[in-house]
Coordinates of C-alpha atoms in Angstrom, one line a residue:
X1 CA -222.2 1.6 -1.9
X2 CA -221.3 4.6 -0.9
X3 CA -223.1 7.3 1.4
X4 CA -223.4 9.5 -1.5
X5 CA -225.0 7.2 -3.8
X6 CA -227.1 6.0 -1.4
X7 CA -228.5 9.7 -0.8
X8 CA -228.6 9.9 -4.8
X9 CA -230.6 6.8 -4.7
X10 CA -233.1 7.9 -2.3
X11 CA -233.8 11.0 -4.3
X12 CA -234.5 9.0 -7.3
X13 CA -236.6 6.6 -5.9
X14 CA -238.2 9.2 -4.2
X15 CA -239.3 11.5 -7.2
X16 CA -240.2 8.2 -9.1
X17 CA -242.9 6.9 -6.3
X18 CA -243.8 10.7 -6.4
X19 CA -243.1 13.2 -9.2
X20 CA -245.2 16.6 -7.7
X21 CA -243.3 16.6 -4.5
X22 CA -240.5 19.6 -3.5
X23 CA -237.4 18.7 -3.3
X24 CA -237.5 19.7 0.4
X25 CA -239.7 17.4 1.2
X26 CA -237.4 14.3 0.1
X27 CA -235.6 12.6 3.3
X28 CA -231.7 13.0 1.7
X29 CA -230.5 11.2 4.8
X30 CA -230.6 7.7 6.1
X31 CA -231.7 7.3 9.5
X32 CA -228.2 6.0 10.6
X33 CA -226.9 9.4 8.4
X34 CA -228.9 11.7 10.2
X35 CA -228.5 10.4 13.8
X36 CA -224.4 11.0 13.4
X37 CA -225.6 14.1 11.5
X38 CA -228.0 16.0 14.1
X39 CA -226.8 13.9 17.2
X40 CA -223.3 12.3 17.4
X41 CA -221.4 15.3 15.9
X42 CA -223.1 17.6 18.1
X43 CA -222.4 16.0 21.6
X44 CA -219.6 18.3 22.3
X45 CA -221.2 19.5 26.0
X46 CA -218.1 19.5 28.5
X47 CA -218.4 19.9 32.1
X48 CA -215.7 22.9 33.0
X49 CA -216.8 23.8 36.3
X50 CA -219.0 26.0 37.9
X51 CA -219.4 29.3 36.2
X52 CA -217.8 32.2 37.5
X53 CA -215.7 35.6 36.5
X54 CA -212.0 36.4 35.3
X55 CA -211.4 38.2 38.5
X56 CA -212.1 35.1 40.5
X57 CA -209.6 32.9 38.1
X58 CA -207.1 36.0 38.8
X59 CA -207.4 36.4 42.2
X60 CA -207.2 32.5 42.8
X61 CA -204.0 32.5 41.0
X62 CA -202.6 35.7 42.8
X63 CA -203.6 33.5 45.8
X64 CA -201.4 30.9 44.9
X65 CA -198.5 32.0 43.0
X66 CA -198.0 35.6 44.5
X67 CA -194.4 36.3 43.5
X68 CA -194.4 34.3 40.6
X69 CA -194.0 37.2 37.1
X70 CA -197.1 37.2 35.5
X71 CA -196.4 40.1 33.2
X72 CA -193.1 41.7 31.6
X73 CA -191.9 44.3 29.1
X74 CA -188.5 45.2 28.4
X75 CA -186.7 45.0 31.6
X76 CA -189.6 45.7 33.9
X77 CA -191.6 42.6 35.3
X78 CA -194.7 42.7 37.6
X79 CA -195.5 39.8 40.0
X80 CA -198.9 38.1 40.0
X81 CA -199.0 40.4 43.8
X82 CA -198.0 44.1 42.4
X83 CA -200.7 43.6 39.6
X84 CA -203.6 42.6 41.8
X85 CA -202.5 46.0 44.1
X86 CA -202.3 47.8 41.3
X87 CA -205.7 46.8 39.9
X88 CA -207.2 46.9 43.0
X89 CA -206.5 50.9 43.4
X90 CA -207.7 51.4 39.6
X91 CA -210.8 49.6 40.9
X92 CA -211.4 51.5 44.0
X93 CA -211.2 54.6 41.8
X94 CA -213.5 53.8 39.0
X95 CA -216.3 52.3 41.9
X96 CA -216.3 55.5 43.5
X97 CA -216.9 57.5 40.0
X98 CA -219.9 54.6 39.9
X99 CA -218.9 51.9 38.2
X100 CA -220.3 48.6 38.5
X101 CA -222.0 45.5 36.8
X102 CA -223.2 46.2 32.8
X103 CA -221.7 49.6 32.9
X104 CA -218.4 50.5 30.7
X105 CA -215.3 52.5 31.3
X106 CA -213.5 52.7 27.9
X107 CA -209.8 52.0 28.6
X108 CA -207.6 54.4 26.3
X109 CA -204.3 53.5 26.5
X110 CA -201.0 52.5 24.4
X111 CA -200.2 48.5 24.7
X112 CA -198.2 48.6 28.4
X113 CA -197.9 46.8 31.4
X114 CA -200.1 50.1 32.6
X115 CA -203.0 48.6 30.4
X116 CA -202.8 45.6 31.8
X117 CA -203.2 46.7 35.1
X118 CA -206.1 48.9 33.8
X119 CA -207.9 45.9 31.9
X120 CA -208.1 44.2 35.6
X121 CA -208.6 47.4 37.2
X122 CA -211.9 47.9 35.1
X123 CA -213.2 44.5 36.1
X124 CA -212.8 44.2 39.6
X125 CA -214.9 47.4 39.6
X126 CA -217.7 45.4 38.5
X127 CA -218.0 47.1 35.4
X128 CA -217.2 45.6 31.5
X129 CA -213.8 47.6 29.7
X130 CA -214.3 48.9 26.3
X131 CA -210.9 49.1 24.5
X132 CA -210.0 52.0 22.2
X133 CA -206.9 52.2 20.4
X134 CA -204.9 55.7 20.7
X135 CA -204.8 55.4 16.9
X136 CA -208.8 54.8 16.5
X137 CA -209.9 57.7 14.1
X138 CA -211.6 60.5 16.1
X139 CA -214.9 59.8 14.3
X140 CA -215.1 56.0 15.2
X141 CA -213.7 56.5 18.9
X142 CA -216.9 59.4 19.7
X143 CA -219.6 57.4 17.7
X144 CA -218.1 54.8 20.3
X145 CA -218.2 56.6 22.9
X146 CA -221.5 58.1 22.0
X147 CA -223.1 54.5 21.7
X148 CA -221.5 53.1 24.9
X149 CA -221.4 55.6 27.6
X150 CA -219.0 54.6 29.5
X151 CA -218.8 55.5 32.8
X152 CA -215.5 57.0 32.1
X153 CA -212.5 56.9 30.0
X154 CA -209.4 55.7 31.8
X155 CA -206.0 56.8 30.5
X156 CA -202.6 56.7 31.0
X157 CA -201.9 60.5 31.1
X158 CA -203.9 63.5 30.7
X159 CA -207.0 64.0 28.2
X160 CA -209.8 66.6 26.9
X161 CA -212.8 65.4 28.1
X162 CA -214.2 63.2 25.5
X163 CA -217.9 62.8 24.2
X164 CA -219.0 63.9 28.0
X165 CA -217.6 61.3 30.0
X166 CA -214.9 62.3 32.4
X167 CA -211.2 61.0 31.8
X168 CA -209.2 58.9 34.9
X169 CA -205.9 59.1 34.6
X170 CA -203.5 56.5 36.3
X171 CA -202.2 59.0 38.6
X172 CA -205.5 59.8 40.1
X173 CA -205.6 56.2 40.9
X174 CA -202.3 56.0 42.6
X175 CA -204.0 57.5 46.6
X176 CA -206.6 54.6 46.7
X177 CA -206.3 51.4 48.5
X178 CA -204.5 48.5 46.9
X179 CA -206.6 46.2 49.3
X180 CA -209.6 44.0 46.8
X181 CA -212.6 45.3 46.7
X182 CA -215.8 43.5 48.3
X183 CA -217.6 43.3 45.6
X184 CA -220.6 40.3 44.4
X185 CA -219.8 39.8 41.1
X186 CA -221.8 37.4 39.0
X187 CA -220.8 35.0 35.3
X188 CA -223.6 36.8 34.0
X189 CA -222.0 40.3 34.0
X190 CA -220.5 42.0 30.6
X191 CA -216.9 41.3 30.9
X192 CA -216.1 43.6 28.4
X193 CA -217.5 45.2 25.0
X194 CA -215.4 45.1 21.7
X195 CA -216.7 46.8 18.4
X196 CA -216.8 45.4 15.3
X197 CA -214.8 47.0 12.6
X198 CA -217.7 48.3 10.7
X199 CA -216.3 46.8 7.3
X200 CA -219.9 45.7 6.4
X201 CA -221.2 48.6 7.7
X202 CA -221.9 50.5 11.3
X203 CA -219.3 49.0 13.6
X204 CA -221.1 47.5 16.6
X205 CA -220.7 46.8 20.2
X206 CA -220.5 42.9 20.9
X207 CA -220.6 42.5 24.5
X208 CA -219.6 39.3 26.5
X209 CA -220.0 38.2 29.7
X210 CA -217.7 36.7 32.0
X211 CA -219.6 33.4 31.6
X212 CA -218.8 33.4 27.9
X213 CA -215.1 33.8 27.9
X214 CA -214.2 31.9 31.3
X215 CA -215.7 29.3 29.1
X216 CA -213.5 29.6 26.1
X217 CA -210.6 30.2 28.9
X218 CA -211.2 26.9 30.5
X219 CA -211.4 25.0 26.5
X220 CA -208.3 26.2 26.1
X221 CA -206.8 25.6 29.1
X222 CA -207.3 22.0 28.5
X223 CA -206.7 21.9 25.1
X224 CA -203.0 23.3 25.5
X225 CA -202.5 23.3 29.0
X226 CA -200.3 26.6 30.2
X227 CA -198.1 26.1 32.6
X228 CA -195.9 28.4 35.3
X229 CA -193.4 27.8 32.7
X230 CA -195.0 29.4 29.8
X231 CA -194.3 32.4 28.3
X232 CA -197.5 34.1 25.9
X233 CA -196.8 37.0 23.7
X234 CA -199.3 39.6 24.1
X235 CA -199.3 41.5 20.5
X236 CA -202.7 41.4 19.3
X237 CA -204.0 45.2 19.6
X238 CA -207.0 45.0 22.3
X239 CA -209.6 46.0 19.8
X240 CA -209.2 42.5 18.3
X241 CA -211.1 39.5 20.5
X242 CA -208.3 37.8 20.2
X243 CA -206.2 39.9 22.5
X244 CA -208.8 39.1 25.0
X245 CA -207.5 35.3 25.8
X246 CA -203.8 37.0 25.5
X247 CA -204.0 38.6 28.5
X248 CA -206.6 36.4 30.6
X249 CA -205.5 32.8 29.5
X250 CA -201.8 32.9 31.2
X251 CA -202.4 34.8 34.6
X252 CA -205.6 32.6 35.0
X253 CA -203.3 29.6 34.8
X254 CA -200.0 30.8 36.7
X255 CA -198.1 31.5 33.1
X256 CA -197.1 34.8 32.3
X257 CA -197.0 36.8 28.9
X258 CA -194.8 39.7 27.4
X259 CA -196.2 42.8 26.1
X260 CA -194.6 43.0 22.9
X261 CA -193.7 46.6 21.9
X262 CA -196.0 49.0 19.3
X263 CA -195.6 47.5 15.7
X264 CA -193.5 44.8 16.2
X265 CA -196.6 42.6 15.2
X266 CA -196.1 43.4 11.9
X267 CA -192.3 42.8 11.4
X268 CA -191.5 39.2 11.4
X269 CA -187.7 39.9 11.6
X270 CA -188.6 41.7 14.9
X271 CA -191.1 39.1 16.1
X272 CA -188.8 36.4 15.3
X273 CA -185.9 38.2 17.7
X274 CA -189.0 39.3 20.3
X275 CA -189.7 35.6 20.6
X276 CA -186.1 34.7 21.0
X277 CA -185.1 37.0 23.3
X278 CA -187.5 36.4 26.1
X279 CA -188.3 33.0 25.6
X280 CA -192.1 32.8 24.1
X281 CA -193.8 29.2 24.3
X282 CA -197.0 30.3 23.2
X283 CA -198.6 33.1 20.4
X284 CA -201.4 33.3 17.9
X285 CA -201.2 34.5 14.0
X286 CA -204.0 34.9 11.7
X287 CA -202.5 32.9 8.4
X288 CA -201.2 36.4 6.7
X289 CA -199.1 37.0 9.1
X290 CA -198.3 33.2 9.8
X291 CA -196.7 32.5 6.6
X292 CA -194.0 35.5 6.6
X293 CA -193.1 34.5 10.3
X294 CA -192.3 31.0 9.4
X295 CA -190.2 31.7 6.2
X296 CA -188.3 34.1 7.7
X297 CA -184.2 34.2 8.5
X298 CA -185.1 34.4 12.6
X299 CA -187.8 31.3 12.5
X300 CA -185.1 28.8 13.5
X301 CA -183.7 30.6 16.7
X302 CA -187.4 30.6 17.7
X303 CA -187.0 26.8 19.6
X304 CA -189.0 27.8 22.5
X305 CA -192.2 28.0 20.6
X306 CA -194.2 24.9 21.5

């Protein structure tokens, strides 16, 4: 008999010795049922490690693979070494404004290498990045800001003051020390805050700790295993989580990734070259977007997708 009609049965039986009971009272389940129920299916617990923070996975790797690429865009490539410096004098920067552990410092930039660098920059200052996009409506991105208070908005170029907080530009960055910053940095500190997209009303701020996505990090990590010969495309615009393991995933693990130019995300002919052209082994869809990529004309140059 089946495990269905065993559950039917027991409700029967059970209403028959018993008419007046609730229907939540009846045991549905047989105790074999509910042990793989309640316990077997949910002994997913996996030791990854210690807990720690994506600037200690980055820094490790820098350690170990300085000259190695981690991150390329056109024709320009950055080693694991020129990104670390580079993050390191966004870092000293934004301490010195007061940054540090739980704060913000939104991070207003187009998708660049430059953002990259800032994304990094943000963390090793202790503090958590909050990611606006330059094409966020004006409303949504002071509410933000309003809501967060970040300690500052860091930009590529030069910007109006916005919703009180004072704007970092790269170039005020360039004077500090590239040298790391001696900082105690705990799993337990926001890693960054991303807000929803208010489609069921107010958008708000979800905030993770490093704790939570080193985690998710290491899952993946051994679920798909990135090498120093893997190539991710970073196209996901950083308001979206899932831009999040784009950047943090492959120069945690001694891969690199391409910053794929503005728009190209939604042009499968253009992703399809994009993919070609600089060898990608490893991207993310959501299904919409999945099932235009795979039937179009480019799909069959794409071999180096794994």
């Amino acid at each position: 008999m089946s495990e269905l009609a065993e559950s039917y049965l027991r409700v029967l039986n059970a209403l028959a010795d018993k008419p007046s009971q609730a229907i939540d009272e009846i045991e549905i389940l047989g105790t074999d049922q509910r042990e793989l129920v309640t316990q077997s299916f949910n002994a997913t617990e996996v030791d990854y490690g210690a807990a720690t923070t994506l600037v200690d996975l980055f820094e490790a790797q820098v350690d170990r693979t300085p000259d190695a690429v981690a991150v390329r865009q056109g024709d320009e490539a950055w080693s694991y070494a020129e990104l670390d410096q580079r993050a390191n004098r966004i870092a000293h920067k934004l301490h010195s404004l007061g940054a540090g552990p739980n704060q913000t410092v939104a991070v207003l930039m187009p998708r660049s290498m430059d953002r990259v660098a800032a994304l990094y920059g943000v963390i090793k200052s202790g503090a958590a990045y909050l990611p606006l996009e330059v094409d966020t409506p004006a409303d949504r991105r002071e509410q933000i800001l309003a809501e967060a208070q970040p300690v500052a908005v860091l930009s590529a170029g030069p910007l109006e003051e916005l919703s009180g907080c004072p704007v970092v530009t790269l170039a005020d960055c360039e004077s500090e020390s590239d040298d790391r910053l001696p900082l105690a940095r705990d799993p337990s500190h926001l890693a960054y805050v991303i807000y929803t997209s208010g489609s069921t009303g107010r958008p708000k701020g979800v905030m993770i700790e490093h704790a939570g996505i080193v985690n998710r990090l290491r899952w993946m990590q051994a679920e798909y295993r990135l090498t120093g010969a893997d190539r991710v495309l970073q196209k996901t615009p950083y308001s979206f989580d899932v831009s999040v393991w784009e950047v943090f995933w492959p120069l945690s693990t001694g891969a690199s990734f391409c910053v794929a130019p503005e728009g190209v995300h939604r042009d499968p002919a253009a992703l399809a070259e994009l993919v070609e052209r600089e060898e990608i082994t490893t991207m993310h869809f959501v299904p919409s977007m999945l099932e235009p990529f795979v039937q179009s004309e480019g799909i069959g140059r794409c071999t180096s997708l794994r």
